[in-house]
PDB file of C-alpha atoms in Angstrom:
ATOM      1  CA  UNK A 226     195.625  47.753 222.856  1.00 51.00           C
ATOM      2  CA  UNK A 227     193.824  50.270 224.837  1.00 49.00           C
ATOM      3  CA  UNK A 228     195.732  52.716 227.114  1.00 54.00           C
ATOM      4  CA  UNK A 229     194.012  54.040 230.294  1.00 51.00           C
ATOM      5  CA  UNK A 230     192.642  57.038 228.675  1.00 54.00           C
ATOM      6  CA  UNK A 231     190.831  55.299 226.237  1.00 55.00           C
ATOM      7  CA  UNK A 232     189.262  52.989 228.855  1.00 55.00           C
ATOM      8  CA  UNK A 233     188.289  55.936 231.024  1.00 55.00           C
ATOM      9  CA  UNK A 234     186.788  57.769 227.699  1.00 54.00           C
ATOM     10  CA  UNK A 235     184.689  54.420 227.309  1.00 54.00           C
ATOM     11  CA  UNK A 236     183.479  53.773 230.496  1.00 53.00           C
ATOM     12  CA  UNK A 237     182.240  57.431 230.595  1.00 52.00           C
ATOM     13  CA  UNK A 238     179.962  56.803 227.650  1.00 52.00           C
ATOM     14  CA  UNK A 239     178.288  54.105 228.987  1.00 49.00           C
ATOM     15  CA  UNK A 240     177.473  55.652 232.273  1.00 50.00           C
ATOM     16  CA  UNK A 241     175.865  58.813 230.428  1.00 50.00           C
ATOM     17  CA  UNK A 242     174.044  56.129 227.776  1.00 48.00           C
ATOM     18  CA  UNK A 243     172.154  54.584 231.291  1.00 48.00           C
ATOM     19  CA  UNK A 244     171.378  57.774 232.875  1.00 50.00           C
ATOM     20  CA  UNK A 245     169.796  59.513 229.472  1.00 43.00           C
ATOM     21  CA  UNK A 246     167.430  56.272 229.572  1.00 47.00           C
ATOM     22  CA  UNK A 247     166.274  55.990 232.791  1.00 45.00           C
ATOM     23  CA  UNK A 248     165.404  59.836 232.419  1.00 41.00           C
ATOM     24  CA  UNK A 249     163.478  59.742 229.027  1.00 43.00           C
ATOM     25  CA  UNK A 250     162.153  56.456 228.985  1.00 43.00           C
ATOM     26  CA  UNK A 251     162.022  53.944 225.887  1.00 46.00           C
ATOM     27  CA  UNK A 252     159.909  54.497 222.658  1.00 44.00           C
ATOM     28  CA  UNK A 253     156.930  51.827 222.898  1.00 42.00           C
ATOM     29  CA  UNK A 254     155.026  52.619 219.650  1.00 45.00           C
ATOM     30  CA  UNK A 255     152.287  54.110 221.231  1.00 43.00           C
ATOM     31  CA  UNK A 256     153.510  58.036 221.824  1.00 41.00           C
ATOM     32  CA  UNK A 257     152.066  60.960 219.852  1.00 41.00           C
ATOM     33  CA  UNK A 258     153.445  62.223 216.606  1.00 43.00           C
ATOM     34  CA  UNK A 259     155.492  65.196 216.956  1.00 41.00           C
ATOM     35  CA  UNK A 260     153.338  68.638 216.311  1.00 34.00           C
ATOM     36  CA  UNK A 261     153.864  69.594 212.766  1.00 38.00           C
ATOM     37  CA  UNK A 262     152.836  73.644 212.275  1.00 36.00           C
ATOM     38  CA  UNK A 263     152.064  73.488 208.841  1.00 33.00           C
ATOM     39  CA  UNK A 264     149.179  70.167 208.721  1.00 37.00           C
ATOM     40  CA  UNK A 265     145.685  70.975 209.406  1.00 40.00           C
ATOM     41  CA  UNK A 266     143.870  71.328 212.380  1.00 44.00           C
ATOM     42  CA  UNK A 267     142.509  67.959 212.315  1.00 44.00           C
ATOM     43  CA  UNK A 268     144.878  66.048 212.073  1.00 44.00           C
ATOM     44  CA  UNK A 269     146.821  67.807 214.957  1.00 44.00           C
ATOM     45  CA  UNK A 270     143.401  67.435 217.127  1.00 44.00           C
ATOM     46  CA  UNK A 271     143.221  64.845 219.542  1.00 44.00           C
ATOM     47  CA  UNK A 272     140.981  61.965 218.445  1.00 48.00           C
ATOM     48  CA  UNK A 273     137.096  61.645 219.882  1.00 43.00           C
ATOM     49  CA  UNK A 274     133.933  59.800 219.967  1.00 45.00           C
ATOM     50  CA  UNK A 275     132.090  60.304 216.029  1.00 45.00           C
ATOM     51  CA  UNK A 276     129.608  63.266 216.690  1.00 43.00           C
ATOM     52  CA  UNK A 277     131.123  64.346 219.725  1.00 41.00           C
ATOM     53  CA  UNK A 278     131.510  68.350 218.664  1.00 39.00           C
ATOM     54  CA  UNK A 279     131.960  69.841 222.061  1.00 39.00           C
ATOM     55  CA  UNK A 280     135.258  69.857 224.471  1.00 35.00           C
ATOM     56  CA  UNK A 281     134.340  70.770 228.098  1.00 37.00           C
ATOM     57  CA  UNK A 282     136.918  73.112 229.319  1.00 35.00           C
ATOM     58  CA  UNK A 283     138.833  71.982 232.594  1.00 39.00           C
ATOM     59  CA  UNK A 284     136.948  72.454 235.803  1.00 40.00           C
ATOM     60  CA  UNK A 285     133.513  73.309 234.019  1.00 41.00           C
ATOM     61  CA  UNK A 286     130.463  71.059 234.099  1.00 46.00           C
ATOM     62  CA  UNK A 287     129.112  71.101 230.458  1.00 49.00           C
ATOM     63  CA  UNK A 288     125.479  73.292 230.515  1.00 50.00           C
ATOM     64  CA  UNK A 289     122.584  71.586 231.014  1.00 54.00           C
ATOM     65  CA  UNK A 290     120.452  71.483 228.107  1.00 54.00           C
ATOM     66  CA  UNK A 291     117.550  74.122 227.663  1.00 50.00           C
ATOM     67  CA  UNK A 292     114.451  73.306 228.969  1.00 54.00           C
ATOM     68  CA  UNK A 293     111.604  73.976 226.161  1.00 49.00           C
ATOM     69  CA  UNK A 294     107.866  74.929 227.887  1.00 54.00           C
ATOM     70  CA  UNK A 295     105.249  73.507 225.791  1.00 54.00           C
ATOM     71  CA  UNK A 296     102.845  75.832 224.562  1.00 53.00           C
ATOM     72  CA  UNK A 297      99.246  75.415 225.308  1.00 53.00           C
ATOM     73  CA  UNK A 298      96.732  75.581 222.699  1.00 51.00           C
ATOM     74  CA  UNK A 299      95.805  79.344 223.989  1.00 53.00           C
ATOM     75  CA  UNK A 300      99.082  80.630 222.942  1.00 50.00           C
ATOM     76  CA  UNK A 301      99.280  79.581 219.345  1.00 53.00           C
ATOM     77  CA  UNK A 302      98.041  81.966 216.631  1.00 56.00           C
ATOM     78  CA  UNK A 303      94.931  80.463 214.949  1.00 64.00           C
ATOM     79  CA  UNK A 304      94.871  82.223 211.847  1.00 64.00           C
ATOM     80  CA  UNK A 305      90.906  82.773 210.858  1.00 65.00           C
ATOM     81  CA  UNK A 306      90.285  81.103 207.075  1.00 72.00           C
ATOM     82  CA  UNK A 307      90.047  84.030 204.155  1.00 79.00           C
ATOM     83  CA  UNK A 308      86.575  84.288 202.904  1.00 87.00           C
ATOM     84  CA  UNK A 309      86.849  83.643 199.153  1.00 90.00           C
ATOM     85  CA  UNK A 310      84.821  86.326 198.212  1.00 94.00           C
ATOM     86  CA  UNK A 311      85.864  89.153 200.219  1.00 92.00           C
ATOM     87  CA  UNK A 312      85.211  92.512 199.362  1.00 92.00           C
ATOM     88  CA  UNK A 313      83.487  90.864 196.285  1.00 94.00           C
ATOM     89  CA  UNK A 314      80.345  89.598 197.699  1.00 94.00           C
ATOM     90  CA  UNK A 315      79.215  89.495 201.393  1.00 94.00           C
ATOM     91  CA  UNK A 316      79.423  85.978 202.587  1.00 93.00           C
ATOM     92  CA  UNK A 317      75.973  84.455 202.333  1.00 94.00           C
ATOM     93  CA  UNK A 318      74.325  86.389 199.604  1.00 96.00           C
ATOM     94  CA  UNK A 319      72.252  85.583 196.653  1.00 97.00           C
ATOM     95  CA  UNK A 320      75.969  86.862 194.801  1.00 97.00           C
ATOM     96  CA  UNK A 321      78.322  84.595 196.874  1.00 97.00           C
ATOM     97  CA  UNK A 322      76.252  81.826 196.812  1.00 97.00           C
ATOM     98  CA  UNK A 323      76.068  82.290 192.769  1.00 97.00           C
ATOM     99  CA  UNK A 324      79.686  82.812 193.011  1.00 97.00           C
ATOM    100  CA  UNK A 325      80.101  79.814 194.264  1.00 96.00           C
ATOM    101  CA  UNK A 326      78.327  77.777 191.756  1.00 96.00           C
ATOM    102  CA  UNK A 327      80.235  79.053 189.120  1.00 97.00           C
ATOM    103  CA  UNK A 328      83.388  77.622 191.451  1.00 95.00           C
ATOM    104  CA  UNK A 329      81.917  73.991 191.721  1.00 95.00           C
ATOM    105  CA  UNK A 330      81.784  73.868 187.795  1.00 95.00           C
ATOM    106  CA  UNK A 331      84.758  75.960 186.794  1.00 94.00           C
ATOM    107  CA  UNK A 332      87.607  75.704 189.283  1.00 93.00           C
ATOM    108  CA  UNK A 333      89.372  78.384 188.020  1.00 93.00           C
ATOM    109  CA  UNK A 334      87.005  80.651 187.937  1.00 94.00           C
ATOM    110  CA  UNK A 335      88.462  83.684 189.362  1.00 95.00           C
ATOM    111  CA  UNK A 336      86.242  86.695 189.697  1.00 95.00           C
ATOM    112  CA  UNK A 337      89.058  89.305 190.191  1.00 94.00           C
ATOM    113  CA  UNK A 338      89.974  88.446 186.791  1.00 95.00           C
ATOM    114  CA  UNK A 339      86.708  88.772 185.261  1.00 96.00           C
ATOM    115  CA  UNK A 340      86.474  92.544 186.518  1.00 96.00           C
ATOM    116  CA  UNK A 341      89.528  93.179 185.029  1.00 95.00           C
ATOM    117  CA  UNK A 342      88.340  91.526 181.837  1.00 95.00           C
ATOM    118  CA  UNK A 343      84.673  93.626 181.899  1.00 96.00           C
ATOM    119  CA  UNK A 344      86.742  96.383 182.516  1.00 96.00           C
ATOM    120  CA  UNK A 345      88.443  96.051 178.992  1.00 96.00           C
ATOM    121  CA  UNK A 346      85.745  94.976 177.378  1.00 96.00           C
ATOM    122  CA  UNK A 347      83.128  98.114 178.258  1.00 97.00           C
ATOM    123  CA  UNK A 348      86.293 100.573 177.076  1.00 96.00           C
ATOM    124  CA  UNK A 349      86.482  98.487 173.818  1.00 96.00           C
ATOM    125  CA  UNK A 350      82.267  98.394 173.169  1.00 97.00           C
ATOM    126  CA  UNK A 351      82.032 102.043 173.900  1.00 97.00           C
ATOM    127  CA  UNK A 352      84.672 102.662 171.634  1.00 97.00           C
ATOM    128  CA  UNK A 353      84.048 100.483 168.971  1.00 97.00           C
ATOM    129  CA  UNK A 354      80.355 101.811 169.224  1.00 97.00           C
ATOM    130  CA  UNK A 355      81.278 105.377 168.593  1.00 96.00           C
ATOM    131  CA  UNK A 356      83.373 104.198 165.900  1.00 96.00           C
ATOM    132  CA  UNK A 357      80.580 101.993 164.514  1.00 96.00           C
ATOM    133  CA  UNK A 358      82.862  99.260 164.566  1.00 97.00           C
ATOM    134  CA  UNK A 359      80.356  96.500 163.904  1.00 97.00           C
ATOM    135  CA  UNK A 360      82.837  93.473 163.754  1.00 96.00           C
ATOM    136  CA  UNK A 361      84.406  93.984 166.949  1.00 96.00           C
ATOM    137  CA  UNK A 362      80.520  94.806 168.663  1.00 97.00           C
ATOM    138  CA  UNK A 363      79.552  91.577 167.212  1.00 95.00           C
ATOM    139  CA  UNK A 364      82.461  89.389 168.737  1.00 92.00           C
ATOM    140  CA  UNK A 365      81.652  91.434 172.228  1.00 95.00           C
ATOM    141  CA  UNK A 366      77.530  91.341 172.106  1.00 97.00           C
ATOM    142  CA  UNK A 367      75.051  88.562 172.806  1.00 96.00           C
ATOM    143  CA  UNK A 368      72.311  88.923 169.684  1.00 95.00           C
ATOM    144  CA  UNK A 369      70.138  90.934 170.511  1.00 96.00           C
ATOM    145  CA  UNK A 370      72.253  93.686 172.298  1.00 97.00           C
ATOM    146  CA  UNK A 371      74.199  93.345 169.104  1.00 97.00           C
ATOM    147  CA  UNK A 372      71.032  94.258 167.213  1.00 97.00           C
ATOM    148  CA  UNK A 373      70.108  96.873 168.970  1.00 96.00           C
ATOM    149  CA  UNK A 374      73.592  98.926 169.123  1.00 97.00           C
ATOM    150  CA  UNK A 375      73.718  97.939 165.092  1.00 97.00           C
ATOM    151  CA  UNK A 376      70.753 100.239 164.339  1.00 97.00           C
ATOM    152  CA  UNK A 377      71.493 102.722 166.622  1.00 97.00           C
ATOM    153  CA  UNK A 378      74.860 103.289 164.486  1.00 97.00           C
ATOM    154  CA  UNK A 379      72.765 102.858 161.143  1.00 97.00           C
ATOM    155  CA  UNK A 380      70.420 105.668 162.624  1.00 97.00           C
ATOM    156  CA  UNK A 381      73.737 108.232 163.295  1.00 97.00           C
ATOM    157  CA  UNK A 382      75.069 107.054 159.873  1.00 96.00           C
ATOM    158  CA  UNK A 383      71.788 107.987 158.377  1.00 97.00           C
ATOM    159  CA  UNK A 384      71.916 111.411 159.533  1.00 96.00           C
ATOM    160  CA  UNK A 385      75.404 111.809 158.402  1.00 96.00           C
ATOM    161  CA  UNK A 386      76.669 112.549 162.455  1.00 97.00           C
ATOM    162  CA  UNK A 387      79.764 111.425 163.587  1.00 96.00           C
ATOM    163  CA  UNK A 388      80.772 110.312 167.443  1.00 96.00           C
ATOM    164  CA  UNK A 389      84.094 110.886 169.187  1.00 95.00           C
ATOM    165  CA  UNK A 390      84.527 108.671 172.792  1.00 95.00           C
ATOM    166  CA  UNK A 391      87.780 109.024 174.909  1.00 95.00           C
ATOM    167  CA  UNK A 392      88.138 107.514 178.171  1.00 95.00           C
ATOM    168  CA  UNK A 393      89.772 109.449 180.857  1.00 96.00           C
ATOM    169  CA  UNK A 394      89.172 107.006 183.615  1.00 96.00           C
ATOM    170  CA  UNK A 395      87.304 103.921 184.886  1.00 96.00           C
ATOM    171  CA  UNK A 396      87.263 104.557 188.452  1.00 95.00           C
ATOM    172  CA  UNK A 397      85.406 101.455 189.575  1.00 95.00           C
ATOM    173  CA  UNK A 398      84.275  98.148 188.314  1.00 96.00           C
ATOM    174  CA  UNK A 399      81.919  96.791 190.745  1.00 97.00           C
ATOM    175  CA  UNK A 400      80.009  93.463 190.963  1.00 98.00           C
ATOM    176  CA  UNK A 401      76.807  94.195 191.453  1.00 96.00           C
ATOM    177  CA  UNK A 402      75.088  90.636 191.002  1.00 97.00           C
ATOM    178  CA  UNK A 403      75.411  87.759 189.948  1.00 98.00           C
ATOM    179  CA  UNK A 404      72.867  84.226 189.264  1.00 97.00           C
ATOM    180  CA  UNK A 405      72.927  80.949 187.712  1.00 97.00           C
ATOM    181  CA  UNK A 406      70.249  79.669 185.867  1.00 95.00           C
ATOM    182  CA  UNK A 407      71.037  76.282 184.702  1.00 93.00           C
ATOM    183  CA  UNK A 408      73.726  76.390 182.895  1.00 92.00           C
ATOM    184  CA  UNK A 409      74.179  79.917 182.288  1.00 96.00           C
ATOM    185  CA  UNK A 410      76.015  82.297 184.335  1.00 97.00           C
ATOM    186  CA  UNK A 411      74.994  85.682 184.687  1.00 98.00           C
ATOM    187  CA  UNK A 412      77.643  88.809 186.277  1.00 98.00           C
ATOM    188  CA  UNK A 413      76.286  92.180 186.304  1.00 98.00           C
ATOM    189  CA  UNK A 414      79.221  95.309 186.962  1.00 98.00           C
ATOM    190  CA  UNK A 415      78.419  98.760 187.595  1.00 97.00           C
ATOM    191  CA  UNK A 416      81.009 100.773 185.736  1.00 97.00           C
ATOM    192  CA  UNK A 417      81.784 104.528 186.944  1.00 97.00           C
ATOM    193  CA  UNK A 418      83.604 106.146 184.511  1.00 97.00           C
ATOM    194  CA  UNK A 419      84.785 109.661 183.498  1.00 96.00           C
ATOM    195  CA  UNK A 420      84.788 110.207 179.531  1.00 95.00           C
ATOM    196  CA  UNK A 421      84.638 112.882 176.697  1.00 96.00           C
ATOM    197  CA  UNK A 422      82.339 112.225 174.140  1.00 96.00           C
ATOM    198  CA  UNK A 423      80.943 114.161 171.443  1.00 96.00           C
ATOM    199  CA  UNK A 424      78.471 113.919 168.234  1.00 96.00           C
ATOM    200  CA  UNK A 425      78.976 116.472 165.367  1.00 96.00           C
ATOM    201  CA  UNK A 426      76.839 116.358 161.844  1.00 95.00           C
ATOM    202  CA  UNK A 427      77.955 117.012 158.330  1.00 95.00           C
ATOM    203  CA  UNK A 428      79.151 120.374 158.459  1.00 94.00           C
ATOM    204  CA  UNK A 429      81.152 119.253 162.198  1.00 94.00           C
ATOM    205  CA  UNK A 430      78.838 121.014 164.038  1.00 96.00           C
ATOM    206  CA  UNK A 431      78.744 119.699 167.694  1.00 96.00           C
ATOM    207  CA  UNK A 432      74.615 118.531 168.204  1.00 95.00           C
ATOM    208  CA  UNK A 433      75.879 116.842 171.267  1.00 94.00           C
ATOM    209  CA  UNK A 434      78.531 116.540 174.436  1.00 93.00           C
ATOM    210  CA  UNK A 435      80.782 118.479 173.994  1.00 94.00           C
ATOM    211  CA  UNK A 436      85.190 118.028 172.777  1.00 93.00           C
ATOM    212  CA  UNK A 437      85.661 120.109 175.870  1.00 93.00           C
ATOM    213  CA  UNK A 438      83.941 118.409 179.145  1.00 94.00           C
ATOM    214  CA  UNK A 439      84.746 115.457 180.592  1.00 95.00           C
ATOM    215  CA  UNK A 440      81.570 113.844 182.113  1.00 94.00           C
ATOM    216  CA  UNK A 441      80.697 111.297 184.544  1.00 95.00           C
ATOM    217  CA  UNK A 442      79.190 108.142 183.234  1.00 95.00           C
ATOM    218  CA  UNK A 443      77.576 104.850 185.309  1.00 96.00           C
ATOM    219  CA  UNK A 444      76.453 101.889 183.474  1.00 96.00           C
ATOM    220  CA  UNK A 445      75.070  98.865 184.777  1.00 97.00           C
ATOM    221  CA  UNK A 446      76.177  96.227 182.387  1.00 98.00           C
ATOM    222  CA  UNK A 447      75.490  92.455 182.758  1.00 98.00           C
ATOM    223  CA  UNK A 448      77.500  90.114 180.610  1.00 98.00           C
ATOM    224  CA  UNK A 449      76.548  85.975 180.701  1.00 97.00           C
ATOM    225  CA  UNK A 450      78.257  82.849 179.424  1.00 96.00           C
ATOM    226  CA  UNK A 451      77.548  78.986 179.666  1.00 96.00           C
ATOM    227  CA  UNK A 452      79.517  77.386 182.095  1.00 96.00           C
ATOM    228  CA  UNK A 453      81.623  74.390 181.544  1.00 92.00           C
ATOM    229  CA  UNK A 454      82.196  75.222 177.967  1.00 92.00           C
ATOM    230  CA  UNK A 455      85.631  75.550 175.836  1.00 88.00           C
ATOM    231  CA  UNK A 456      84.490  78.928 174.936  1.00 88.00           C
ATOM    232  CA  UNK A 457      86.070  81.388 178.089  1.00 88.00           C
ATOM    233  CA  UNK A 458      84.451  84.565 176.868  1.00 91.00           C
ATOM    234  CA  UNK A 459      81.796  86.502 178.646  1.00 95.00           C
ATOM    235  CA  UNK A 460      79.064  88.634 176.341  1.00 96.00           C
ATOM    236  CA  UNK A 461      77.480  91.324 177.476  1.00 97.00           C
ATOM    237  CA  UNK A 462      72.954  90.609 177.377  1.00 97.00           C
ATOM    238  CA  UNK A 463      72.034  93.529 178.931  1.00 96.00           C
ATOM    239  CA  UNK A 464      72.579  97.643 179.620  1.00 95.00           C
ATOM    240  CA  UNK A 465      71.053 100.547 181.339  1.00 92.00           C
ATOM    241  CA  UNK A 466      72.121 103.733 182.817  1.00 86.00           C
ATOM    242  CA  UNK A 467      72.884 103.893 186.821  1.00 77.00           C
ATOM    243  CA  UNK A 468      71.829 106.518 188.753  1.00 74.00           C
TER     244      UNK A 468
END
């Protein structure tokens, strides 16, 4: 049995059950999780449209995107082509166009790398010359250049003198010309060069240079090869002395 108390208690409960309802509402299924502090950012984000990277903030029209002026062909940097041979061989010449032959058949030709090469190989013939280091001439000298630096070192060796060569410098190693003929390529340098060199006889007397002096030197040396061969190396077919 209930007593009145009770019954008042009861009915009490049920009028504050009705007015908490109709003030929050019912759960449908469809409200928002509650925020949790401690999950990422995305999944506390509100969902949108795939690719859609940009939230307009309230009140603020989006910017219009930027407006790009095409640029007429006036404004664009053309970039002139390099000359292949420059400061080699001035475009047109006898030289370029020979230059250029040697190209078409050897594609890797690269005539920077020859002067480097010619410079080597004039410190190593001078050398070996004043050493009379025949083997190395020969692998160096066409024939008859050979032949002729030979007997020159038979003639020193005769008279019992001795040569001693030291480079100081090769301050340039010019192209001077260059022709085809054929097949045979043809690359003549003009060598400037700053050297001691020195010839004593028997007894060490110095008969001439001098151990003392360094002296400026200018050879004109060609050097040849055939082209489209396996064998790379140039040999030099001619010398004289430049003024």
């Amino acid at each position: 049995m209930f007593d009145l108390t009770t019954i008042i208690f009861l009915a009490l409960a049920v009028f504050i059950f009705f007015r908490l309802r109709g003030v929050l509402g019912q759960r449908t299924g469809r409200e928002r999780p509650p925020y949790d502090p401690y999950s990422s950012q995305d999944q506390n984000r509100p969902n949108r449209p795939e690719g859609d990277n940009v939230v307009p903030l309230p009140g603020r029209a989006p910017p219009p995107p930027a407006q790009i002026e095409p640029r007429s062909v006036d404004d664009e940097d053309e970039t002139p082509p390099v000359y292949r041979w420059e400061g080699i061989a001035a475009e047109g010449s006898p030289t370029a166009n020979a230059l250029d032959q040697i190209r078409t058949v050897e594609s890797d030709f690269d005539v920077k790398h020859f002067l480097s090469g010619s410079r080597a190989a004039y410190e190593m013939i001078v050398t070996a010359f004043a050493e009379g280091d025949r083997k190395m001439l020969k692998d160096l000298l066409a024939k008859d250049v050979y032949d002729g630096f030979a007997a020159a070192i038979a003639e020193r060796e005769s008279r019992g003198e001795t040569m001693e060569t030291r480079f100081v410098a090769i301050e340039k190693a010019d192209l001077e010309e260059a022709t085809v003929r054929g097949r045979s390529a043809q690359l003549t340098v003009r060598f400037v060069s700053q050297l001691i060199s020195v010839t004593r006889d028997r007894a060490g007397n110095v008969v001439d240079g001098s151990p003392d002096t360094v002296g400026d030197v200018t050879d004109v040396w060609t050097f040849a090869r055939d082209l489209g061969t396996q064998d790379p190396n140039w040999k030099l077919v001619a010398t004289e002395a430049g003024q």
